[in-house]
């Protein structure tokens, strides 16, 4: 990553650092009932296994606040309590061990109430995220400025400055909209105007696919400009997809260590074999493997090995059928069974250790 | 879009302008055999219908060059000939009516050969795209600089300057890598160092999903910085997906008129209904409809209507079952059958005209 990162203050969320030069933190949020303690804990563990760094949980009522405490004991990751409307739920969440509290200035009510949360948070060194959403702005701001980057900015800064007056600086700020451009704009200004760590994401991005692409455009742009300390890719559905897509973005920008990557050409009139089917089979077979291998599937022998020179292992389909197998751009052999040879080569490179750890993928393999 | 766009020279590709303040141009490339004229023409027409502005076709041999000419007569869009290795194929493509020629400086050979292409191109006012790929750099550059943004830049500029000396300025430049950061870096410098229109994209991005996300991060970042005049999202598989994903990126950045958009919340412990299923059903039902409607599917009645205030029509699932239907944030009714009511409301808004035009979606509808 060649861009210079904006260095913010650092906050400590139960041992995980956000900002101040710390590695980018990837978040998600549970969508189970918080009061369903086993289901919520299980979802958190799946998120962690997929590469999630921090998990947020909605605390919509008292029962959820106390469940939050139970879940906190069951999982090995700091937990963030997501609070709307009722400041007393924030107090309860802090009592129950919340490592960070998200408040929405658009609906949390008078600052006198927020002050009580600040006191409790300061006592237990719990950072607060000011989470402003385009859809839940204070009525006054909404009336004056409409849904705009400026309104998001003012909403966040108004409450941050009030918190500072109370001596509270342990803040993360987020300004989210479902508009990519508004999200980019508000964060560019927040990055200039404050030294707080910034939490990036779109709200209501939608389903995986279009939602992932919009999120990548917004979050990717900001990260590539050096802005952002933690991200959440909000997608409708299983939150695991948020982690998969978030990792693609962070790895693509060099902000997380690389994982297994399959590159493949878009195919054209020169293509000799079924690039798509092979790429999909290898993806299914190896996607969950913990490895940094770069695998290439290329459609022609003329461009293929060169175009995928940096791949650890690759195949270029040949005009006369079958394919050329190459490593780091050097042809090492030919094959008539592209999938079998590639899978064997990749398993060989991954080594015996990972093979055992990945028995789970056997089931998927048998589908083919 | 608030960023200031870089204003480049403008080129004219068979009547379609690239650069110089023209609207962003969305490209794709056929992956049929070019010599299969009906299949290639059919694919081009599907791409156009999906929103593609310009289509590129590989011309790997003489038979393809002459097929290019036939296809050119069958479709209503300017066509770009993609040339590697053999400059004579570029000459043939120009003879056969190519509206633009893409040359790869990494494999086109000596500049004396390129000069012949320039002469033919100048005579017919055919612009040339210098398409540099990280995987097919000239050997000398590759040896000296490795695969790097600097090598991509030098490869592009070396040949551009030679072309300028010949009085040829009718150029588009592209510097592509499978690395997001290299692609961002080379284009940031090209944007500063030249006034040519820039064609953006990753090479070998891979399958839709991760490939789309990486492309959105690279292309989105550059576009949000005001850089880029035409884009291609290279994905393995049906090129239609390139157009769908490209449109999401361009619309998200305000660079294409909006289309039908479904926003939906990521769901959390507050969610009352099956947001994901409803969002997916509405997506299947309406994705191909030509409309600018913004549709919202929200999980709770407390945040929902407000968070999706800008939606033309939305639903917020209610605690007691069913959902509240809202328009522009105002609740207009209740429903027990979320899908039926939403589908009816949306068809109503779309109106009778579009309804007839979209009979094709009837089949999809019947699946539910």
XYZ file of C-alpha atoms in Angstrom:
736
model
C 0.000 0.000 0.000
C 1.762 3.071 -1.174
C -0.686 5.718 0.045
C 0.176 7.365 3.329
C -2.292 6.326 6.015
C -3.952 8.983 8.121
C -2.761 8.413 11.669
C -5.535 8.888 14.209
C -5.769 8.610 17.942
C -5.918 5.036 19.100
C -8.699 3.424 21.078
C -8.513 0.084 22.859
C -11.516 -2.194 22.497
C -10.950 -4.998 24.966
C -7.343 -5.346 23.819
C -7.983 -4.754 20.127
C -6.560 -1.447 18.956
C -8.364 0.745 16.461
C -6.475 3.594 14.821
C -3.109 5.096 15.651
C -1.324 2.966 13.070
C -2.869 -0.339 14.204
C -3.816 -2.840 11.479
C -7.235 -2.354 9.892
C -9.980 -3.996 11.957
C -12.711 -5.954 10.183
C -16.096 -5.981 11.916
C -19.437 -7.616 11.500
C -22.686 -7.756 13.456
C -24.802 -10.677 14.575
C -28.318 -11.037 13.196
C -29.550 -13.680 15.618
C -31.835 -12.744 18.517
C -29.379 -11.472 21.115
C -31.433 -13.267 23.761
C -30.769 -16.556 21.951
C -27.416 -16.932 23.634
C -26.226 -20.200 22.026
C -27.193 -19.083 18.507
C -25.517 -15.716 18.961
C -22.335 -17.218 20.405
C -22.223 -19.761 17.577
C -22.603 -17.043 14.957
C -19.844 -15.026 16.587
C -17.519 -18.026 16.495
C -18.243 -18.613 12.797
C -17.455 -14.953 12.123
C -14.168 -15.201 14.009
C -13.160 -18.327 12.132
C -13.821 -16.523 8.850
C -11.473 -13.677 9.796
C -13.633 -11.191 11.702
C -11.763 -9.078 14.269
C -14.602 -7.490 16.235
C -18.299 -8.256 16.597
C -21.213 -5.933 17.302
C -24.482 -7.055 18.852
C -27.790 -5.203 18.969
C -29.066 -4.503 22.474
C -32.691 -3.501 21.908
C -33.977 -4.254 25.438
C -32.994 -5.221 28.971
C -33.118 -8.950 28.307
C -30.631 -8.461 25.465
C -28.347 -6.431 27.723
C -28.152 -9.263 30.192
C -27.758 -11.864 27.412
C -24.899 -9.678 26.157
C -23.111 -10.360 29.450
C -23.548 -14.121 29.080
C -22.383 -14.134 25.468
C -19.362 -12.028 26.425
C -18.218 -14.889 28.672
C -18.703 -17.519 25.960
C -16.644 -15.990 23.154
C -13.021 -14.971 22.742
C -13.523 -11.612 21.063
C -14.337 -8.153 22.390
C -17.988 -7.273 21.851
C -19.626 -4.002 20.889
C -23.117 -3.112 22.105
C -25.284 -1.418 19.481
C -27.606 1.042 21.205
C -30.496 3.052 19.791
C -33.056 5.274 21.533
C -32.494 4.312 25.181
C -29.316 5.454 26.943
C -30.139 3.153 29.873
C -29.452 0.162 27.648
C -25.963 1.565 27.092
C -25.449 1.710 30.857
C -26.670 -1.870 31.211
C -24.457 -3.054 28.358
C -21.411 -1.443 29.982
C -22.297 -3.115 33.293
C -22.526 -6.377 31.388
C -19.010 -6.062 30.013
C -19.407 -4.275 26.675
C -15.966 -3.502 25.230
C -17.309 -0.628 23.158
C -20.683 1.040 22.803
C -22.182 2.376 19.606
C -24.519 5.324 20.079
C -26.619 6.879 17.331
C -26.748 10.637 17.934
C -29.856 10.805 15.765
C -31.963 8.911 18.256
C -30.218 8.804 21.627
C -31.972 11.897 22.979
C -30.690 14.734 25.165
C -27.022 15.161 25.925
C -27.750 14.951 29.663
C -28.519 11.298 29.073
C -25.418 10.785 26.971
C -23.363 12.284 29.809
C -24.407 9.412 32.064
C -23.146 6.965 29.457
C -19.857 8.876 29.230
C -19.353 8.610 32.987
C -19.907 4.860 32.980
C -17.745 4.424 29.871
C -14.897 6.506 31.305
C -14.944 4.509 34.540
C -14.494 1.214 32.673
C -12.380 2.606 29.817
C -14.986 1.658 27.257
C -14.686 3.564 23.960
C -17.794 4.935 22.315
C -18.533 4.944 18.624
C -20.583 7.846 17.380
C -22.480 6.096 14.607
C -24.313 8.576 12.382
C -26.623 7.226 9.686
C -28.100 9.213 6.827
C -31.455 7.619 7.606
C -31.610 8.517 11.267
C -30.327 12.061 11.467
C -31.606 14.443 14.142
C -34.841 16.045 12.930
C -33.420 19.545 13.147
C -30.442 18.725 10.926
C -32.615 16.778 8.536
C -34.931 19.762 8.204
C -32.094 22.234 7.696
C -29.719 20.268 5.473
C -31.643 17.280 4.151
C -29.871 13.956 3.792
C -26.407 15.193 2.905
C -22.765 14.678 3.694
C -22.866 18.038 5.499
C -25.703 16.909 7.772
C -23.889 13.661 8.582
C -20.759 15.603 9.375
C -22.498 18.091 11.658
C -24.375 15.367 13.472
C -21.124 13.555 14.252
C -19.090 16.624 15.141
C -21.804 18.234 17.298
C -21.880 15.313 19.685
C -18.119 14.688 19.512
C -17.403 18.284 20.567
C -19.883 18.008 23.436
C -18.194 14.794 24.551
C -14.799 16.464 24.382
C -16.083 19.225 26.676
C -16.812 16.484 29.181
C -13.211 15.321 28.855
C -14.151 12.223 26.855
C -11.932 11.524 23.859
C -12.173 7.754 23.659
C -14.136 7.903 20.428
C -14.540 6.256 17.065
C -16.646 8.083 14.488
C -18.720 6.667 11.632
C -20.716 8.549 9.036
C -22.719 6.163 6.891
C -25.176 6.605 4.062
C -26.542 4.248 1.460
C -25.063 6.707 -1.054
C -21.464 5.905 -1.987
C -20.593 9.519 -2.736
C -22.094 10.875 0.506
C -20.185 8.253 2.463
C -16.929 9.158 0.718
C -17.509 12.882 1.189
C -18.364 12.820 4.880
C -15.357 10.669 5.686
C -12.943 12.798 3.681
C -14.013 15.761 5.786
C -14.060 13.834 9.086
C -10.505 12.707 8.293
C -9.412 16.323 7.945
C -11.434 17.859 10.751
C -10.796 15.327 13.503
C -8.097 12.997 14.712
C -10.483 10.235 15.760
C -10.319 6.756 14.260
C -12.938 6.308 11.556
C -15.254 3.351 11.084
C -16.223 2.953 7.421
C -19.223 1.393 5.756
C -22.387 1.951 3.770
C -25.786 1.530 5.414
C -28.468 -0.529 3.719
C -26.043 -1.514 0.967
C -28.417 -4.352 0.120
C -27.813 -7.919 -1.000
C -24.373 -9.433 -1.647
C -23.404 -8.669 -5.229
C -24.531 -5.095 -5.865
C -24.216 -4.342 -2.132
C -20.671 -5.687 -2.057
C -19.690 -3.687 -5.140
C -21.120 -0.433 -3.776
C -19.383 -1.074 -0.457
C -16.081 -1.790 -2.201
C -16.355 1.449 -4.174
C -17.028 3.518 -1.039
C -14.757 1.814 1.474
C -12.072 1.011 -1.108
C -11.837 4.626 -2.240
C -11.427 5.898 1.311
C -8.915 3.211 2.280
C -6.892 3.872 -0.880
C -6.752 7.525 0.198
C -5.356 6.431 3.573
C -8.633 7.033 5.415
C -10.277 4.515 7.733
C -9.308 2.398 10.719
C -12.052 -0.194 10.896
C -14.658 -1.305 8.391
C -17.944 -3.128 8.250
C -19.457 -4.278 4.962
C -23.215 -4.290 5.732
C -25.002 -6.898 3.639
C -28.438 -8.441 3.892
C -28.171 -12.110 4.848
C -25.616 -14.297 6.612
C -23.007 -11.942 8.130
C -20.282 -14.382 7.054
C -20.528 -12.854 3.601
C -19.640 -9.482 5.139
C -16.348 -10.968 6.334
C -15.586 -12.724 3.037
C -16.178 -9.536 1.062
C -14.452 -7.322 3.631
C -11.355 -9.521 3.454
C -11.286 -9.247 -0.349
C -11.286 -5.445 -0.064
C -8.672 -5.258 2.689
C -6.390 -7.811 1.028
C -6.724 -6.118 -2.345
C -5.468 -2.900 -0.772
C -2.665 -4.617 1.128
C -4.332 -3.917 4.473
C -4.665 -7.568 5.538
C -2.197 -10.384 4.829
C -3.036 -12.126 1.562
C -5.193 -15.239 1.450
C -5.581 -17.860 -1.247
C -6.373 -16.033 -4.464
C -7.661 -17.391 -7.763
C -7.057 -15.140 -10.719
C -8.600 -16.029 -14.052
C -8.826 -14.335 -17.416
C -12.151 -12.936 -18.620
C -11.943 -15.261 -21.665
C -12.247 -14.105 -25.264
C -12.212 -15.523 -28.767
C -8.724 -16.881 -28.074
C -9.846 -19.060 -25.180
C -9.212 -22.787 -25.642
C -10.801 -24.398 -22.581
C -13.571 -23.906 -20.047
C -11.889 -21.316 -17.849
C -15.031 -20.504 -15.888
C -15.874 -24.062 -14.858
C -12.315 -24.817 -13.795
C -12.013 -21.534 -11.862
C -15.313 -22.231 -10.087
C -14.326 -25.804 -9.209
C -10.993 -24.708 -7.797
C -12.729 -21.901 -5.918
C -15.185 -24.347 -4.327
C -12.400 -26.773 -3.500
C -9.947 -24.328 -1.973
C -11.795 -21.200 -0.835
C -11.775 -22.139 2.840
C -8.122 -23.193 2.901
C -5.805 -21.057 4.981
C -3.057 -20.358 2.458
C -1.498 -17.507 0.548
C -1.245 -19.384 -2.767
C -1.981 -17.486 -5.953
C -3.648 -19.753 -8.503
C -4.196 -18.829 -12.147
C -6.622 -20.195 -14.722
C -5.915 -18.790 -18.166
C -7.639 -19.403 -21.461
C -4.739 -19.569 -23.908
C -1.178 -20.773 -24.031
C 0.057 -17.689 -25.853
C -0.776 -15.080 -23.226
C -1.532 -17.302 -20.261
C 1.711 -18.161 -18.514
C 3.068 -14.650 -19.054
C -0.075 -12.831 -17.982
C -0.174 -14.898 -14.811
C 3.552 -14.792 -14.184
C 3.131 -14.106 -10.489
C 0.902 -17.110 -9.842
C 2.352 -19.879 -7.691
C 0.627 -22.408 -9.875
C -1.400 -21.976 -13.009
C -2.842 -23.551 -16.076
C -3.127 -22.178 -19.597
C -5.504 -24.057 -21.865
C -3.815 -25.195 -25.091
C -5.110 -24.956 -28.637
C -4.768 -28.687 -29.151
C -6.694 -29.517 -25.954
C -5.534 -29.983 -22.385
C -3.370 -27.385 -20.744
C 0.090 -26.232 -19.842
C 0.863 -26.194 -16.132
C 3.128 -23.379 -15.017
C 4.754 -22.104 -11.857
C 5.727 -18.462 -11.587
C 5.403 -18.136 -15.357
C 7.584 -21.177 -16.158
C 5.915 -24.089 -17.902
C 6.507 -27.271 -15.907
C 4.338 -29.776 -17.740
C 1.242 -30.623 -19.724
C -2.040 -32.192 -18.692
C -5.121 -33.637 -20.305
C -7.150 -33.508 -17.083
C -6.970 -29.869 -16.083
C -8.934 -30.116 -12.852
C -7.236 -33.223 -11.503
C -3.734 -31.976 -12.218
C -4.376 -28.513 -10.821
C -6.014 -29.867 -7.664
C -3.117 -32.265 -7.089
C -0.535 -29.567 -7.681
C -2.307 -27.185 -5.316
C -2.703 -29.799 -2.588
C 0.968 -30.560 -3.013
C 1.917 -26.923 -2.528
C -0.390 -26.499 0.438
C 1.229 -29.491 2.077
C 0.043 -32.242 4.327
C -0.654 -30.077 7.371
C -3.286 -27.875 5.784
C -4.749 -30.915 4.067
C -5.746 -32.453 7.369
C -7.081 -29.161 8.700
C -9.309 -28.844 5.699
C -11.198 -32.101 5.763
C -14.310 -29.985 5.735
C -13.724 -29.281 2.095
C -13.867 -33.003 1.254
C -17.596 -32.873 1.228
C -17.581 -30.036 -1.251
C -15.037 -31.891 -3.398
C -17.331 -34.891 -3.688
C -19.921 -32.756 -5.402
C -17.873 -32.778 -8.582
C -20.500 13.421 -7.856
C -18.680 16.220 -6.135
C -15.114 15.375 -7.168
C -13.765 17.371 -10.058
C -13.300 15.170 -13.103
C -9.993 15.226 -14.919
C -10.715 16.602 -18.376
C -8.779 14.760 -21.056
C -8.556 15.035 -24.800
C -11.534 13.500 -26.508
C -11.497 10.648 -28.994
C -14.358 9.613 -31.245
C -15.015 5.906 -31.554
C -17.505 5.560 -34.371
C -19.573 8.398 -32.937
C -19.125 7.517 -29.272
C -16.974 10.054 -27.463
C -14.452 9.029 -24.850
C -12.945 11.679 -22.575
C -13.109 15.457 -22.818
C -16.050 15.672 -20.464
C -18.144 13.022 -22.243
C -20.186 10.654 -20.072
C -18.338 7.591 -18.786
C -18.331 4.769 -21.331
C -18.968 1.217 -20.173
C -17.257 -1.508 -22.205
C -17.199 -5.244 -22.376
C -15.653 -7.853 -24.639
C -17.158 -10.840 -26.410
C -15.978 -14.320 -25.471
C -17.530 -16.195 -28.380
C -15.377 -17.316 -31.318
C -15.144 -14.180 -33.426
C -15.518 -16.376 -36.505
C -18.897 -17.534 -35.170
C -20.616 -14.472 -36.560
C -24.204 -15.124 -35.382
C -23.092 -16.043 -31.840
C -20.853 -12.994 -31.590
C -23.506 -10.620 -32.936
C -26.069 -12.114 -30.539
C -23.746 -11.650 -27.581
C -23.071 -8.052 -28.587
C -26.814 -7.357 -28.737
C -27.334 -8.844 -25.275
C -24.532 -6.652 -23.957
C -26.090 -3.548 -25.528
C -29.490 -4.335 -24.080
C -27.906 -4.652 -20.633
C -26.376 -1.175 -20.870
C -23.024 -1.678 -22.576
C -21.768 1.334 -24.579
C -18.870 -0.166 -26.536
C -17.811 -3.712 -27.370
C -14.355 -5.131 -27.991
C -13.691 -8.267 -30.012
C -10.534 -10.347 -30.148
C -8.996 -10.607 -33.604
C -6.506 -13.459 -33.263
C -6.240 -14.365 -36.957
C -7.195 -13.362 -40.490
C -10.490 -15.233 -40.438
C -11.474 -13.274 -37.341
C -10.523 -9.994 -39.008
C -12.878 -10.678 -41.869
C -15.623 -11.935 -39.505
C -15.127 -8.638 -37.655
C -16.223 -6.836 -40.802
C -19.387 -8.939 -41.086
C -20.271 -8.490 -37.433
C -19.705 -4.738 -37.720
C -22.539 -4.619 -40.282
C -24.900 -6.649 -38.084
C -24.767 -4.604 -34.877
C -25.580 -1.034 -33.961
C -22.556 -0.259 -31.836
C -19.002 0.763 -32.662
C -16.600 -2.159 -32.351
C -13.050 -2.312 -31.059
C -10.540 -4.804 -32.438
C -8.283 -6.388 -29.824
C -4.886 -7.076 -31.346
C -1.923 -8.945 -29.940
C 1.386 -9.926 -31.551
C 0.632 -9.294 -35.227
C 0.327 -5.708 -36.465
C -1.036 -6.983 -39.788
C -4.199 -8.070 -37.999
C -4.629 -4.455 -36.883
C -4.370 -3.351 -40.509
C -6.942 -5.949 -41.540
C -9.274 -4.969 -38.722
C -9.096 -1.308 -39.761
C -9.837 -2.303 -43.344
C -12.809 -4.251 -42.028
C -14.272 -1.228 -40.271
C -12.826 -1.321 -36.752
C -13.870 1.842 -34.884
C -10.922 1.591 -32.528
C -7.924 -0.714 -32.229
C -6.361 -1.938 -29.028
C -2.637 -2.625 -29.266
C -0.557 -4.226 -26.534
C 2.879 -2.587 -26.562
C 4.253 -5.601 -24.687
C 3.796 -7.907 -27.665
C 3.219 -5.861 -30.821
C 6.875 -5.830 -31.815
C 9.008 -3.112 -33.349
C 7.767 0.445 -33.690
C 8.284 0.304 -37.465
C 5.351 -2.079 -37.548
C 3.265 0.081 -35.261
C 3.906 3.008 -37.617
C 2.074 1.185 -40.378
C -0.920 0.796 -38.090
C -0.760 4.505 -37.242
C -0.869 5.433 -40.909
C -3.919 3.300 -41.563
C -5.604 4.501 -38.365
C -4.940 8.152 -39.155
C -6.376 7.755 -42.641
C -9.668 6.404 -41.289
C -9.685 8.431 -38.044
C -9.573 5.302 -35.949
C -8.340 5.882 -32.392
C -5.865 3.485 -30.854
C -5.861 2.254 -27.298
C -2.472 1.529 -25.838
C -3.400 -1.357 -23.563
C -0.587 -2.227 -21.178
C -0.976 -5.299 -18.972
C 1.187 -6.185 -15.991
C 1.404 -9.713 -17.331
C 2.622 -8.869 -20.807
C 5.177 -6.140 -20.313
C 8.105 -5.792 -22.692
C 10.907 -8.114 -21.570
C 13.379 -5.282 -21.081
C 11.060 -3.376 -18.739
C 10.107 -6.527 -16.910
C 13.772 -7.314 -16.332
C 14.606 -3.788 -15.168
C 11.566 -2.912 -13.062
C 9.709 -6.157 -12.433
C 5.920 -6.137 -12.440
C 5.320 -2.673 -11.008
C 3.276 0.445 -11.522
C 6.456 2.111 -12.764
C 6.994 -0.518 -15.462
C 3.354 -0.222 -16.593
C 3.704 3.526 -16.763
C 6.914 3.454 -18.766
C 5.557 0.894 -21.190
C 2.530 3.088 -21.909
C 4.399 6.372 -22.089
C 7.249 5.046 -24.222
C 4.951 4.062 -27.043
C 2.645 7.076 -26.590
C 5.583 9.461 -26.995
C 6.761 7.602 -30.096
C 3.262 7.850 -31.544
C 3.154 11.567 -30.770
C 6.394 12.014 -32.717
C 4.544 10.552 -35.683
C 1.836 13.170 -35.177
C -0.659 10.642 -33.813
C -2.579 11.812 -30.751
C -5.826 9.917 -31.186
C -5.096 7.725 -28.177
C -6.687 6.106 -25.174
C -4.351 4.644 -22.562
C -4.916 1.739 -20.191
C -2.567 0.393 -17.540
C -3.972 -2.772 -16.004
C -2.708 -5.207 -13.401
C -4.409 -7.875 -11.357
C -3.170 -5.888 -8.344
C -5.620 -3.210 -7.211
C -2.917 -0.959 -5.816
C -0.714 -1.168 -8.923
C -3.707 -0.324 -11.071
C -4.582 2.659 -8.888
C -0.985 3.876 -8.824
C -0.288 3.673 -12.545
C -3.494 5.510 -13.387
C -2.925 8.253 -10.836
C 0.405 8.965 -12.546
C -0.972 8.614 -16.091
C -3.676 11.115 -15.136
C -1.019 13.624 -14.121
C 1.528 12.964 -16.836
C -0.740 12.842 -19.882
C -3.924 14.393 -21.173
C -5.174 11.226 -22.869
C -8.457 9.599 -21.930
C -7.904 6.658 -19.599
C -9.491 3.227 -19.839
C -9.739 1.616 -16.395
C -9.893 -1.992 -15.305
C -8.135 -4.844 -13.574
C -6.787 -7.756 -15.586
C -7.534 -11.306 -14.512
C -9.773 -10.048 -11.732
C -11.270 -13.533 -11.586
C -14.794 -14.762 -10.994
C -17.779 -12.513 -10.259
C -17.916 -11.885 -6.514
C -14.299 -11.410 -5.442
C -13.403 -10.201 -8.956
C -16.217 -7.652 -8.888
C -15.208 -6.408 -5.455
C -11.547 -6.010 -6.424
C -12.586 -4.215 -9.607
C -14.903 -1.899 -7.685
C -12.118 -1.036 -5.254
C -9.672 -0.206 -8.074
C -11.977 1.437 -10.591
C -14.180 3.052 -7.918
C -11.212 4.669 -6.209
C -9.930 6.166 -9.451
C -13.363 7.356 -10.585
C -14.017 8.918 -7.178
C -10.761 10.837 -7.646
C -12.043 12.120 -10.983
C -9.831 9.791 -13.035
C -11.064 7.589 -15.869
C -13.103 7.997 -19.042
C -14.120 4.450 -19.901
C -14.135 1.257 -17.862
C -14.243 -2.461 -18.341
C -14.867 -4.827 -15.450
C -13.071 -8.021 -16.563
C -14.764 -11.087 -15.101
C -14.497 -14.758 -15.943
C -17.770 -16.002 -17.437
C -20.711 -14.438 -19.254
C -19.708 -10.846 -20.124
C -23.219 -9.689 -19.181
C -22.087 -9.788 -15.568
C -19.375 -7.270 -16.463
C -22.072 -4.836 -17.545
C -24.296 -5.462 -14.504
C -21.393 -4.891 -12.128
C -19.991 -1.975 -14.124
C -23.357 -0.243 -14.000
C -23.518 -0.672 -10.217
C -20.139 1.050 -9.897
C -20.910 3.883 -12.308
C -24.378 4.517 -10.860
C -23.046 4.420 -7.307
C -20.636 7.211 -8.223
C -23.254 9.222 -10.073
C -21.556 8.590 -13.423
C -24.525 6.853 -15.068
C -28.204 7.669 -14.597
C -29.669 5.638 -11.752
C -31.428 2.321 -12.356
C -33.822 0.376 -10.188
C -32.159 -0.034 -6.810
C -33.093 -2.289 -3.918
C -31.670 -1.225 -0.608
C -32.077 -3.498 2.381
C -30.831 -3.474 5.942
C -28.184 -5.974 7.047
C -30.628 -7.313 9.688
C -29.830 -7.634 13.371
C -31.444 -8.782 16.610
C -34.182 -6.195 16.031
C -35.297 -7.706 12.729
C -38.929 -8.865 12.633
C -39.293 -10.507 9.217
C -37.332 -12.334 6.541
C -35.607 -9.350 4.959
C -33.254 -11.456 2.864
C -35.907 -13.609 1.199
C -38.107 -10.645 0.373
C -35.166 -8.622 -0.977
C -34.083 -11.558 -3.147
C -37.613 -12.143 -4.484
C -38.030 -8.489 -5.371
C -34.584 -8.490 -6.949
C -35.479 -11.484 -9.140
C -38.809 -9.941 -10.058
C -37.623 -6.471 -10.934
C -33.908 -6.554 -11.755
C -34.395 -6.356 -15.507
C -36.988 -3.568 -15.364
C -35.934 -0.243 -16.846
C -36.833 2.083 -13.980
C -35.219 4.421 -11.487
C -37.310 3.277 -8.526
C -35.613 2.957 -5.161
C -37.097 0.081 -3.183
C -36.383 -0.554 0.493
C -36.731 -3.704 2.577
C -36.157 -3.001 6.243
C -36.251 -5.313 9.225
C -37.971 -3.218 11.880
C -40.687 -0.626 12.135
C -38.712 1.544 14.546
C -35.775 2.369 12.298
C -37.087 1.195 8.968
C -39.170 3.947 7.413
C -36.764 6.623 8.644
C -33.581 4.828 7.599
C -35.041 4.316 4.132
C -36.607 7.754 3.894
C -35.427 8.254 0.328
C -37.007 5.063 -1.008
C -39.909 5.466 -3.422
C -41.558 2.465 -1.854
C -40.539 0.370 1.098
C -41.566 -2.080 3.733
C -40.581 -2.282 7.375
C -41.379 -5.579 9.071
C -43.464 -5.092 12.215
C -43.018 -6.695 15.613
C -46.516 -8.134 15.579
C -46.055 -9.695 12.115
C -46.627 -8.312 8.658
C -45.181 -4.992 7.671
C -45.665 -1.280 7.263
C -45.618 0.004 3.709
C -44.071 3.418 3.279
C -43.397 5.940 0.542
C -40.602 8.476 0.943
C -40.537 7.718 4.663
C -44.311 8.164 5.195
C -46.281 5.101 6.261
C -49.153 4.537 3.842
C -50.531 1.205 5.016
C -50.067 -2.203 6.567
C -49.825 -5.640 4.988
C -49.864 -9.255 6.042
C -48.478 -10.463 2.703
C -45.251 -8.539 2.319
C -44.241 -9.866 -1.090
C -47.640 -9.543 -2.735
C -48.225 -6.013 -1.497
C -44.747 -4.812 -2.377
C -44.862 -6.372 -5.845
C -48.247 -4.767 -6.510
C -47.126 -1.386 -5.254
C -43.983 -1.527 -7.368
C -45.836 -2.596 -10.512
C -48.236 0.240 -9.855
C -45.418 2.757 -9.648
C -43.693 1.393 -12.712
C -46.928 1.797 -14.603
C -48.612 -0.053 -17.402
C -46.104 0.872 -20.090
C -43.108 -0.735 -18.460
C -45.282 -3.664 -17.430
C -45.848 -4.657 -21.016
C -42.206 -4.142 -21.922
C -41.205 -6.477 -19.183
C -43.210 -9.568 -19.954
C -39.965 -11.447 -19.861
C -40.001 -11.234 -16.092
C -43.349 -13.063 -15.956
C -41.562 -16.348 -16.248
C -39.341 -15.536 -13.324
C -42.348 -14.386 -11.291
C -44.064 -17.736 -11.733
C -41.240 -19.446 -9.884
C -42.482 -18.051 -6.580
